[in-house]
Amino acid sequence: MSRSYHEIMERVEVTEEMRTRILGKIKSNENSSGSKNSPLSKPGLEKFWLLRTRRALPAAACFLLFILSAIFLPQIMAPKQSGPSDELLGAVGSGITECASAAELSQKLGFPVSDLHGLPFEPETVSYDAYSYGMAQITYEAASEESLTFRKSQENGGNSGDYSLYDVTLQIDINGSTVTLKGDGTRYFLAVWQADGYSYSLSSHKGMTEEMFMEIISENMN
């Protein structure tokens, strides 16, 4: 032979694909035979496979990070779409307009609205709200946490928004109108009535006696 064995072996190149195939064949033979004496069970080859696995993990992690970045980064970097402010949503979305007085309520809603007289306490704050569906609300609040809410609307039916179940329902006549009181028999928390084509309600946070409701309603009934 013109060339020696060592010269030939020095020129032999084993590519990565060839190495993978060879090692895969060895691993396949080991799994099929189940022999503990398989070449892959030797410490050297086990260490080789461990090193290859450790080297592959960072590359796999980088590839996964690249994929996730391609998916989510444009969404994160995209400018936030501007929407209506919270104040605008409160004014338009709820259909409630704050007013400065009962006169402004009347102007907004197109029917007469007046402040209540003869309240059982001195109000600390008074708020006026016009609802877009044609209801006026005036809330009187005292420092003692007592409050009265008066509502007037053109629709027929109840407008109190109070759907509680009360133990006692009492009907009384005030100036020719039937007023329904709801409470526990000692104190009442809600009064509803209709007069002259309008619906009314008067609710008390802490409750009032029948006589107190009668005095307020009779004094303010047109």
GROMACS .gro file of C-alpha atoms in nm, residues 71-180:
model
  110
   71ILE     CA    1  -4.490   3.799   1.928
   72PHE     CA    2  -4.530   4.030   2.227
   73LEU     CA    3  -4.276   4.311   2.176
   74PRO     CA    4  -4.478   4.489   1.904
   75GLN     CA    5  -4.781   4.493   2.135
   76ILE     CA    6  -4.579   4.632   2.424
   77MET     CA    7  -4.405   4.900   2.214
   78ALA     CA    8  -4.719   5.005   2.028
   79PRO     CA    9  -4.853   5.344   2.143
   80LYS     CA   10  -5.152   5.323   2.372
   81GLN     CA   11  -5.475   5.420   2.203
   82SER     CA   12  -5.626   5.723   2.367
   83GLY     CA   13  -5.981   5.689   2.494
   84PRO     CA   14  -6.232   5.908   2.669
   85SER     CA   15  -6.129   6.038   3.007
   86ASP     CA   16  -6.288   5.915   3.328
   87GLU     CA   17  -6.460   6.251   3.369
   88LEU     CA   18  -6.614   6.227   3.023
   89LEU     CA   19  -6.729   5.871   3.084
   90GLY     CA   20  -6.888   5.981   3.412
   91ALA     CA   21  -7.076   6.267   3.249
   92VAL     CA   22  -7.182   6.100   2.924
   93GLY     CA   23  -7.189   5.728   3.006
   94SER     CA   24  -7.401   5.762   3.320
   95GLY     CA   25  -7.643   6.018   3.174
   96ILE     CA   26  -7.621   6.237   3.487
   97THR     CA   27  -7.552   6.609   3.479
   98GLU     CA   28  -7.461   6.797   3.794
   99CYS     CA   29  -7.638   7.128   3.838
  100ALA     CA   30  -7.582   7.422   4.067
  101SER     CA   31  -7.941   7.479   4.179
  102ALA     CA   32  -8.301   7.369   4.150
  103ALA     CA   33  -8.352   7.643   3.891
  104GLU     CA   34  -8.083   7.492   3.671
  105LEU     CA   35  -8.245   7.150   3.715
  106SER     CA   36  -8.571   7.295   3.588
  107GLN     CA   37  -8.396   7.446   3.288
  108LYS     CA   38  -8.218   7.121   3.202
  109LEU     CA   39  -8.524   6.898   3.234
  110GLY     CA   40  -8.799   7.126   3.113
  111PHE     CA   41  -9.032   7.098   3.414
  112PRO     CA   42  -9.046   7.285   3.747
  113VAL     CA   43  -8.826   7.159   4.031
  114SER     CA   44  -8.809   7.329   4.371
  115ASP     CA   45  -8.601   7.286   4.685
  116LEU     CA   46  -8.767   7.118   4.981
  117HIS     CA   47  -8.868   7.326   5.281
  118GLY     CA   48  -8.925   7.224   5.642
  119LEU     CA   49  -8.642   6.970   5.661
  120PRO     CA   50  -8.587   6.805   6.002
  121PHE     CA   51  -8.217   6.903   5.997
  122GLU     CA   52  -7.992   7.177   5.867
  123PRO     CA   53  -7.827   7.045   5.548
  124GLU     CA   54  -7.453   7.080   5.525
  125THR     CA   55  -7.438   7.002   5.155
  126VAL     CA   56  -7.700   7.000   4.879
  127SER     CA   57  -7.642   6.834   4.540
  128TYR     CA   58  -7.854   6.867   4.227
  129ASP     CA   59  -7.850   6.601   3.954
  130ALA     CA   60  -8.039   6.590   3.624
  131TYR     CA   61  -8.084   6.244   3.472
  132SER     CA   62  -8.094   6.215   3.095
  133TYR     CA   63  -8.419   6.018   3.099
  134GLY     CA   64  -8.607   6.305   3.264
  135MET     CA   65  -8.561   6.282   3.639
  136ALA     CA   66  -8.450   6.542   3.892
  137GLN     CA   67  -8.273   6.446   4.213
  138ILE     CA   68  -8.186   6.669   4.507
  139THR     CA   69  -7.983   6.525   4.795
  140TYR     CA   70  -7.961   6.697   5.133
  141GLU     CA   71  -7.685   6.579   5.365
  142ALA     CA   72  -7.625   6.675   5.727
  143ALA     CA   73  -7.312   6.652   5.941
  144SER     CA   74  -7.489   6.384   6.148
  145GLU     CA   75  -7.478   6.150   5.844
  146GLU     CA   76  -7.850   6.190   5.798
  147SER     CA   77  -7.960   6.254   5.443
  148LEU     CA   78  -8.278   6.299   5.242
  149THR     CA   79  -8.306   6.227   4.869
  150PHE     CA   80  -8.592   6.385   4.677
  151ARG     CA   81  -8.679   6.275   4.323
  152LYS     CA   82  -8.927   6.406   4.066
  153SER     CA   83  -8.989   6.271   3.718
  154GLN     CA   84  -9.247   6.286   3.440
  155GLU     CA   85  -9.275   5.909   3.403
  156ASN     CA   86  -9.549   5.712   3.572
  157GLY     CA   87  -9.437   5.458   3.833
  158GLY     CA   88  -9.177   5.447   4.102
  159ASN     CA   89  -8.853   5.640   4.059
  160SER     CA   90  -8.690   5.584   4.400
  161GLY     CA   91  -8.450   5.311   4.288
  162ASP     CA   92  -8.509   5.146   4.627
  163TYR     CA   93  -8.601   4.779   4.578
  164SER     CA   94  -8.564   4.675   4.941
  165LEU     CA   95  -8.828   4.458   5.104
  166TYR     CA   96  -8.972   4.642   5.405
  167ASP     CA   97  -9.174   4.488   5.687
  168VAL     CA   98  -9.447   4.752   5.680
  169THR     CA   99  -9.614   4.934   5.392
  170LEU     CA  100  -9.850   5.212   5.490
  171GLN     CA  101 -10.073   5.425   5.267
  172ILE     CA  102 -10.184   5.770   5.381
  173ASP     CA  103 -10.367   6.057   5.214
  174ILE     CA  104 -10.194   6.393   5.187
  175ASN     CA  105 -10.381   6.676   5.013
  176GLY     CA  106 -10.577   6.431   4.802
  177SER     CA  107 -10.279   6.221   4.693
  178THR     CA  108 -10.210   5.867   4.812
  179VAL     CA  109  -9.863   5.845   4.963
  180THR     CA  110  -9.707   5.504   5.031
   0.00000   0.00000   0.00000
